[in-house]
GROMACS .gro file of N, CA and C in nm:
model
  360
    1UNK      N    1  -6.239  -1.269  -3.329
    1UNK     CA    2  -6.113  -1.285  -3.260
    1UNK      C    3  -6.143  -1.225  -3.126
    2UNK      N    4  -6.115  -1.313  -3.027
    2UNK     CA    5  -6.135  -1.257  -2.899
    2UNK      C    6  -5.995  -1.148  -2.836
    3UNK      N    7  -6.044  -1.029  -2.829
    3UNK     CA    8  -5.933  -0.927  -2.727
    3UNK      C    9  -5.977  -0.909  -2.597
    4UNK      N   10  -5.888  -0.865  -2.506
    4UNK     CA   11  -5.856  -0.847  -2.392
    4UNK      C   12  -5.831  -0.683  -2.400
    5UNK      N   13  -5.881  -0.599  -2.301
    5UNK     CA   14  -5.859  -0.441  -2.299
    5UNK      C   15  -5.864  -0.430  -2.183
    6UNK      N   16  -5.753  -0.386  -2.117
    6UNK     CA   17  -5.737  -0.315  -1.968
    6UNK      C   18  -5.783  -0.175  -1.969
    7UNK      N   19  -5.787  -0.131  -1.843
    7UNK     CA   20  -5.820  -0.008  -1.803
    7UNK      C   21  -5.831   0.029  -1.678
    8UNK      N   22  -5.793   0.173  -1.621
    8UNK     CA   23  -5.760   0.171  -1.494
    8UNK      C   24  -5.646   0.208  -1.438
    9UNK      N   25  -5.550   0.170  -1.486
    9UNK     CA   26  -5.424   0.196  -1.419
    9UNK      C   27  -5.390   0.364  -1.406
   10UNK      N   28  -5.282   0.368  -1.327
   10UNK     CA   29  -5.232   0.537  -1.301
   10UNK      C   30  -5.151   0.530  -1.195
   11UNK      N   31  -5.168   0.633  -1.147
   11UNK     CA   32  -5.043   0.662  -1.038
   11UNK      C   33  -5.144   0.701  -0.890
   12UNK      N   34  -5.086   0.635  -0.790
   12UNK     CA   35  -5.156   0.630  -0.664
   12UNK      C   36  -5.039   0.632  -0.569
   13UNK      N   37  -5.072   0.707  -0.440
   13UNK     CA   38  -5.011   0.739  -0.316
   13UNK      C   39  -5.023   0.588  -0.271
   14UNK      N   40  -4.930   0.516  -0.168
   14UNK     CA   41  -4.937   0.444  -0.100
   14UNK      C   42  -5.043   0.409   0.019
   15UNK      N   43  -5.126   0.355   0.009
   15UNK     CA   44  -5.217   0.319   0.137
   15UNK      C   45  -5.357   0.330   0.015
   16UNK      N   46  -5.341   0.379  -0.080
   16UNK     CA   47  -5.463   0.416  -0.184
   16UNK      C   48  -5.511   0.297  -0.266
   17UNK      N   49  -5.611   0.322  -0.352
   17UNK     CA   50  -5.694   0.238  -0.428
   17UNK      C   51  -5.688   0.241  -0.578
   18UNK      N   52  -5.681   0.138  -0.674
   18UNK     CA   53  -5.708   0.172  -0.773
   18UNK      C   54  -5.793   0.034  -0.841
   19UNK      N   55  -5.889   0.054  -0.925
   19UNK     CA   56  -5.968  -0.080  -0.989
   19UNK      C   57  -5.926  -0.086  -1.142
   20UNK      N   58  -5.876  -0.192  -1.170
   20UNK     CA   59  -5.844  -0.238  -1.304
   20UNK      C   60  -5.952  -0.303  -1.381
   21UNK      N   61  -5.997  -0.271  -1.481
   21UNK     CA   62  -6.094  -0.336  -1.540
   21UNK      C   63  -6.031  -0.404  -1.690
   22UNK      N   64  -6.094  -0.524  -1.706
   22UNK     CA   65  -6.055  -0.625  -1.822
   22UNK      C   66  -6.175  -0.641  -1.919
   23UNK      N   67  -6.196  -0.600  -2.016
   23UNK     CA   68  -6.293  -0.609  -2.096
   23UNK      C   69  -6.273  -0.710  -2.218
   24UNK      N   70  -6.337  -0.780  -2.241
   24UNK     CA   71  -6.339  -0.907  -2.317
   24UNK      C   72  -6.441  -0.884  -2.445
   25UNK      N   73  -6.369  -0.888  -2.588
   25UNK     CA   74  -6.464  -0.861  -2.657
   25UNK      C   75  -6.428  -0.954  -2.774
   26UNK      N   76  -6.551  -0.992  -2.852
   26UNK     CA   77  -6.503  -1.092  -2.965
   26UNK      C   78  -6.636  -1.198  -2.963
   27UNK      N   79  -6.616  -1.285  -3.012
   27UNK     CA   80  -6.728  -1.374  -3.048
   27UNK      C   81  -6.732  -1.484  -2.934
   28UNK      N   82  -6.627  -1.515  -2.874
   28UNK     CA   83  -6.635  -1.637  -2.783
   28UNK      C   84  -6.637  -1.565  -2.655
   29UNK      N   85  -6.688  -1.646  -2.558
   29UNK     CA   86  -6.686  -1.615  -2.412
   29UNK      C   87  -6.595  -1.668  -2.329
   30UNK      N   88  -6.548  -1.573  -2.282
   30UNK     CA   89  -6.432  -1.620  -2.197
   30UNK      C   90  -6.514  -1.680  -2.071
   31UNK      N   91  -6.432  -1.770  -2.026
   31UNK     CA   92  -6.454  -1.873  -1.898
   31UNK      C   93  -6.363  -1.798  -1.790
   32UNK      N   94  -6.216  -1.860  -1.816
   32UNK     CA   95  -6.120  -1.840  -1.700
   32UNK      C   96  -6.031  -1.735  -1.723
   33UNK      N   97  -6.048  -1.654  -1.650
   33UNK     CA   98  -5.957  -1.524  -1.657
   33UNK      C   99  -5.862  -1.503  -1.514
   34UNK      N  100  -5.765  -1.397  -1.557
   34UNK     CA  101  -5.690  -1.364  -1.451
   34UNK      C  102  -5.584  -1.253  -1.493
   35UNK      N  103  -5.527  -1.207  -1.385
   35UNK     CA  104  -5.419  -1.111  -1.341
   35UNK      C  105  -5.303  -1.162  -1.326
   36UNK      N  106  -5.195  -1.073  -1.427
   36UNK     CA  107  -5.032  -1.116  -1.394
   36UNK      C  108  -5.013  -0.980  -1.375
   37UNK      N  109  -4.908  -0.963  -1.298
   37UNK     CA  110  -4.828  -0.848  -1.345
   37UNK      C  111  -4.665  -0.876  -1.336
   38UNK      N  112  -4.589  -0.771  -1.421
   38UNK     CA  113  -4.421  -0.750  -1.419
   38UNK      C  114  -4.395  -0.644  -1.385
   39UNK      N  115  -4.309  -0.621  -1.267
   39UNK     CA  116  -4.202  -0.534  -1.217
   39UNK      C  117  -4.075  -0.489  -1.300
   40UNK      N  118  -4.029  -0.390  -1.295
   40UNK     CA  119  -3.904  -0.358  -1.400
   40UNK      C  120  -3.791  -0.453  -1.321
   41UNK      N  121  -3.744  -0.552  -1.405
   41UNK     CA  122  -3.638  -0.654  -1.360
   41UNK      C  123  -3.684  -0.753  -1.310
   42UNK      N  124  -3.799  -0.805  -1.283
   42UNK     CA  125  -3.856  -0.894  -1.197
   42UNK      C  126  -3.960  -0.982  -1.304
   43UNK      N  127  -3.961  -1.093  -1.246
   43UNK     CA  128  -4.045  -1.211  -1.338
   43UNK      C  129  -4.183  -1.158  -1.344
   44UNK      N  130  -4.265  -1.184  -1.428
   44UNK     CA  131  -4.400  -1.191  -1.406
   44UNK      C  132  -4.449  -1.273  -1.312
   45UNK      N  133  -4.548  -1.217  -1.228
   45UNK     CA  134  -4.614  -1.327  -1.116
   45UNK      C  135  -4.769  -1.323  -1.141
   46UNK      N  136  -4.803  -1.443  -1.059
   46UNK     CA  137  -4.971  -1.466  -1.083
   46UNK      C  138  -5.041  -1.321  -0.964
   47UNK      N  139  -5.125  -1.260  -0.988
   47UNK     CA  140  -5.179  -1.165  -0.901
   47UNK      C  141  -5.306  -1.247  -0.860
   48UNK      N  142  -5.385  -1.278  -0.956
   48UNK     CA  143  -5.509  -1.358  -0.930
   48UNK      C  144  -5.576  -1.407  -1.030
   49UNK      N  145  -5.688  -1.497  -0.997
   49UNK     CA  146  -5.752  -1.550  -1.102
   49UNK      C  147  -5.874  -1.589  -1.065
   50UNK      N  148  -5.989  -1.593  -1.151
   50UNK     CA  149  -6.112  -1.665  -1.136
   50UNK      C  150  -6.151  -1.765  -1.231
   51UNK      N  151  -6.209  -1.854  -1.236
   51UNK     CA  152  -6.243  -1.972  -1.274
   51UNK      C  153  -6.397  -1.957  -1.317
   52UNK      N  154  -6.442  -2.047  -1.442
   52UNK     CA  155  -6.603  -2.022  -1.486
   52UNK      C  156  -6.659  -2.090  -1.368
   53UNK      N  157  -6.604  -2.202  -1.272
   53UNK     CA  158  -6.656  -2.268  -1.174
   53UNK      C  159  -6.706  -2.162  -1.026
   54UNK      N  160  -6.637  -2.058  -1.035
   54UNK     CA  161  -6.598  -1.973  -0.937
   54UNK      C  162  -6.518  -1.940  -0.823
   55UNK      N  163  -6.424  -2.040  -0.845
   55UNK     CA  164  -6.306  -2.072  -0.792
   55UNK      C  165  -6.198  -1.932  -0.812
   56UNK      N  166  -6.164  -1.892  -0.708
   56UNK     CA  167  -6.121  -1.755  -0.705
   56UNK      C  168  -5.960  -1.795  -0.602
   57UNK      N  169  -5.860  -1.725  -0.681
   57UNK     CA  170  -5.732  -1.734  -0.580
   57UNK      C  171  -5.642  -1.624  -0.610
   58UNK      N  172  -5.567  -1.572  -0.500
   58UNK     CA  173  -5.504  -1.476  -0.497
   58UNK      C  174  -5.359  -1.504  -0.485
   59UNK      N  175  -5.251  -1.423  -0.558
   59UNK     CA  176  -5.098  -1.447  -0.502
   59UNK      C  177  -5.109  -1.418  -0.334
   60UNK      N  178  -4.965  -1.467  -0.265
   60UNK     CA  179  -4.964  -1.461  -0.179
   60UNK      C  180  -4.938  -1.296  -0.107
   61UNK      N  181  -4.896  -1.222  -0.212
   61UNK     CA  182  -4.833  -1.081  -0.182
   61UNK      C  183  -4.996  -0.995  -0.201
   62UNK      N  184  -5.061  -1.032  -0.242
   62UNK     CA  185  -5.216  -0.947  -0.228
   62UNK      C  186  -5.281  -0.991  -0.181
   63UNK      N  187  -5.317  -1.115  -0.112
   63UNK     CA  188  -5.403  -1.166  -0.029
   63UNK      C  189  -5.464  -1.048   0.087
   64UNK      N  190  -5.571  -1.060   0.068
   64UNK     CA  191  -5.647  -0.932   0.180
   64UNK      C  192  -5.649  -0.805   0.131
   65UNK      N  193  -5.543  -0.784   0.019
   65UNK     CA  194  -5.581  -0.658  -0.010
   65UNK      C  195  -5.639  -0.637  -0.172
   66UNK      N  196  -5.648  -0.732  -0.246
   66UNK     CA  197  -5.698  -0.710  -0.357
   66UNK      C  198  -5.817  -0.804  -0.383
   67UNK      N  199  -5.913  -0.778  -0.460
   67UNK     CA  200  -6.030  -0.846  -0.476
   67UNK      C  201  -6.053  -0.847  -0.631
   68UNK      N  202  -6.127  -0.958  -0.669
   68UNK     CA  203  -6.167  -0.990  -0.818
   68UNK      C  204  -6.310  -0.983  -0.808
   69UNK      N  205  -6.355  -0.947  -0.923
   69UNK     CA  206  -6.524  -0.955  -0.926
   69UNK      C  207  -6.523  -0.948  -1.092
   70UNK      N  208  -6.637  -1.022  -1.116
   70UNK     CA  209  -6.666  -1.024  -1.280
   70UNK      C  210  -6.809  -0.988  -1.293
   71UNK      N  211  -6.838  -0.916  -1.427
   71UNK     CA  212  -6.974  -0.903  -1.457
   71UNK      C  213  -6.983  -0.979  -1.580
   72UNK      N  214  -7.075  -1.072  -1.582
   72UNK     CA  215  -7.055  -1.149  -1.666
   72UNK      C  216  -7.167  -1.144  -1.798
   73UNK      N  217  -7.261  -1.010  -1.767
   73UNK     CA  218  -7.322  -0.942  -1.866
   73UNK      C  219  -7.214  -0.882  -2.001
   74UNK      N  220  -7.139  -0.811  -1.964
   74UNK     CA  221  -7.033  -0.736  -1.996
   74UNK      C  222  -6.891  -0.798  -2.031
   75UNK      N  223  -6.891  -0.918  -1.998
   75UNK     CA  224  -6.798  -0.991  -1.979
   75UNK      C  225  -6.659  -0.918  -1.928
   76UNK      N  226  -6.696  -0.891  -1.833
   76UNK     CA  227  -6.560  -0.760  -1.781
   76UNK      C  228  -6.527  -0.812  -1.651
   77UNK      N  229  -6.386  -0.841  -1.610
   77UNK     CA  230  -6.297  -0.887  -1.500
   77UNK      C  231  -6.250  -0.732  -1.423
   78UNK      N  232  -6.295  -0.724  -1.308
   78UNK     CA  233  -6.227  -0.628  -1.223
   78UNK      C  234  -6.154  -0.673  -1.136
   79UNK      N  235  -6.044  -0.571  -1.107
   79UNK     CA  236  -5.926  -0.595  -1.011
   79UNK      C  237  -5.968  -0.500  -0.903
   80UNK      N  238  -5.982  -0.519  -0.813
   80UNK     CA  239  -6.004  -0.371  -0.709
   80UNK      C  240  -5.907  -0.394  -0.598
   81UNK      N  241  -5.811  -0.299  -0.613
   81UNK     CA  242  -5.684  -0.289  -0.521
   81UNK      C  243  -5.702  -0.231  -0.400
   82UNK      N  244  -5.652  -0.271  -0.279
   82UNK     CA  245  -5.627  -0.130  -0.197
   82UNK      C  246  -5.517  -0.164  -0.134
   83UNK      N  247  -5.493  -0.082  -0.022
   83UNK     CA  248  -5.372  -0.040   0.094
   83UNK      C  249  -5.250  -0.078   0.011
   84UNK      N  250  -5.274  -0.018  -0.117
   84UNK     CA  251  -5.144  -0.015  -0.210
   84UNK      C  252  -5.005   0.010  -0.196
   85UNK      N  253  -4.917  -0.079  -0.198
   85UNK     CA  254  -4.762  -0.058  -0.130
   85UNK      C  255  -4.679  -0.002  -0.311
   86UNK      N  256  -4.554   0.070  -0.244
   86UNK     CA  257  -4.460   0.086  -0.358
   86UNK      C  258  -4.433  -0.037  -0.431
   87UNK      N  259  -4.459  -0.149  -0.377
   87UNK     CA  260  -4.412  -0.296  -0.411
   87UNK      C  261  -4.493  -0.322  -0.531
   88UNK      N  262  -4.634  -0.254  -0.507
   88UNK     CA  263  -4.711  -0.343  -0.634
   88UNK      C  264  -4.682  -0.249  -0.735
   89UNK      N  265  -4.594  -0.162  -0.766
   89UNK     CA  266  -4.597  -0.066  -0.890
   89UNK      C  267  -4.521  -0.181  -0.992
   90UNK      N  268  -4.601  -0.196  -1.116
   90UNK     CA  269  -4.579  -0.303  -1.201
   90UNK      C  270  -4.658  -0.284  -1.322
   91UNK      N  271  -4.670  -0.344  -1.439
   91UNK     CA  272  -4.756  -0.335  -1.543
   91UNK      C  273  -4.840  -0.440  -1.520
   92UNK      N  274  -4.956  -0.463  -1.512
   92UNK     CA  275  -5.067  -0.545  -1.497
   92UNK      C  276  -5.137  -0.619  -1.634
   93UNK      N  277  -5.130  -0.696  -1.663
   93UNK     CA  278  -5.208  -0.774  -1.776
   93UNK      C  279  -5.286  -0.870  -1.726
   94UNK      N  280  -5.427  -0.847  -1.789
   94UNK     CA  281  -5.522  -0.923  -1.811
   94UNK      C  282  -5.494  -1.048  -1.886
   95UNK      N  283  -5.566  -1.170  -1.847
   95UNK     CA  284  -5.548  -1.274  -1.954
   95UNK      C  285  -5.666  -1.372  -1.940
   96UNK      N  286  -5.672  -1.462  -2.056
   96UNK     CA  287  -5.748  -1.579  -2.067
   96UNK      C  288  -5.671  -1.687  -2.031
   97UNK      N  289  -5.744  -1.807  -2.018
   97UNK     CA  290  -5.693  -1.941  -2.044
   97UNK      C  291  -5.765  -2.049  -1.999
   98UNK      N  292  -5.708  -2.138  -1.929
   98UNK     CA  293  -5.769  -2.301  -1.913
   98UNK      C  294  -5.738  -2.299  -1.783
   99UNK      N  295  -5.846  -2.415  -1.731
   99UNK     CA  296  -5.804  -2.459  -1.586
   99UNK      C  297  -5.841  -2.584  -1.598
  100UNK      N  298  -5.728  -2.649  -1.466
  100UNK     CA  299  -5.762  -2.808  -1.447
  100UNK      C  300  -5.763  -2.822  -1.281
  101UNK      N  301  -5.831  -2.899  -1.247
  101UNK     CA  302  -5.846  -2.927  -1.103
  101UNK      C  303  -5.782  -2.766  -1.007
  102UNK      N  304  -5.912  -2.662  -1.043
  102UNK     CA  305  -5.894  -2.563  -0.975
  102UNK      C  306  -5.773  -2.454  -0.981
  103UNK      N  307  -5.690  -2.489  -1.082
  103UNK     CA  308  -5.576  -2.443  -1.112
  103UNK      C  309  -5.569  -2.361  -1.229
  104UNK      N  310  -5.534  -2.218  -1.294
  104UNK     CA  311  -5.548  -2.154  -1.371
  104UNK      C  312  -5.431  -2.167  -1.441
  105UNK      N  313  -5.435  -2.165  -1.601
  105UNK     CA  314  -5.305  -2.176  -1.699
  105UNK      C  315  -5.351  -2.079  -1.802
  106UNK      N  316  -5.285  -1.954  -1.802
  106UNK     CA  317  -5.311  -1.842  -1.903
  106UNK      C  318  -5.261  -1.873  -2.018
  107UNK      N  319  -5.341  -1.933  -2.104
  107UNK     CA  320  -5.296  -2.042  -2.243
  107UNK      C  321  -5.336  -1.929  -2.328
  108UNK      N  322  -5.429  -1.857  -2.294
  108UNK     CA  323  -5.515  -1.764  -2.401
  108UNK      C  324  -5.456  -1.617  -2.447
  109UNK      N  325  -5.549  -1.539  -2.441
  109UNK     CA  326  -5.521  -1.410  -2.514
  109UNK      C  327  -5.457  -1.322  -2.385
  110UNK      N  328  -5.381  -1.217  -2.384
  110UNK     CA  329  -5.319  -1.126  -2.328
  110UNK      C  330  -5.383  -0.988  -2.341
  111UNK      N  331  -5.387  -0.918  -2.277
  111UNK     CA  332  -5.424  -0.759  -2.303
  111UNK      C  333  -5.278  -0.699  -2.335
  112UNK      N  334  -5.322  -0.554  -2.346
  112UNK     CA  335  -5.170  -0.493  -2.338
  112UNK      C  336  -5.116  -0.429  -2.248
  113UNK      N  337  -5.200  -0.442  -2.141
  113UNK     CA  338  -5.130  -0.417  -2.003
  113UNK      C  339  -5.147  -0.263  -1.961
  114UNK      N  340  -5.148  -0.261  -1.814
  114UNK     CA  341  -5.209  -0.124  -1.772
  114UNK      C  342  -5.082  -0.069  -1.662
  115UNK      N  343  -5.019   0.029  -1.661
  115UNK     CA  344  -4.929   0.066  -1.602
  115UNK      C  345  -4.982   0.112  -1.428
  116UNK      N  346  -4.935   0.058  -1.311
  116UNK     CA  347  -4.967   0.082  -1.183
  116UNK      C  348  -4.851   0.149  -1.146
  117UNK      N  349  -4.865   0.262  -1.081
  117UNK     CA  350  -4.746   0.326  -1.000
  117UNK      C  351  -4.757   0.368  -0.849
  118UNK      N  352  -4.740   0.303  -0.776
  118UNK     CA  353  -4.762   0.371  -0.615
  118UNK      C  354  -4.644   0.413  -0.568
  119UNK      N  355  -4.662   0.556  -0.513
  119UNK     CA  356  -4.571   0.638  -0.487
  119UNK      C  357  -4.570   0.641  -0.318
  120UNK      N  358  -4.444   0.635  -0.259
  120UNK     CA  359  -4.419   0.625  -0.150
  120UNK      C  360  -4.444   0.777  -0.066
   0.00000   0.00000   0.00000
């Protein structure tokens, strides 16, 4: 059974950087993966995703500041976050899913979430 385990969250000052990791374990190779986040009182939103074919897309609020990277040997997806803002404070969830016409659908597993807090 596939499991996703996030790590790397924490507290950082505005303008700082953090890197989140999502390690996929289990017998199934994960192809399409992404990150979502949910801030208190707000709906869950897409942060970014990376498909098996290499297509990578970012949410409008993080474009130019966040970058995805993937280590296929360890089946780990990384989210590099720079120029962090207090508005980035949220629980970040790694997930797996499917894709269609270069769009991503988080229909698979979700991780337990990693708290990111950005102080002003």
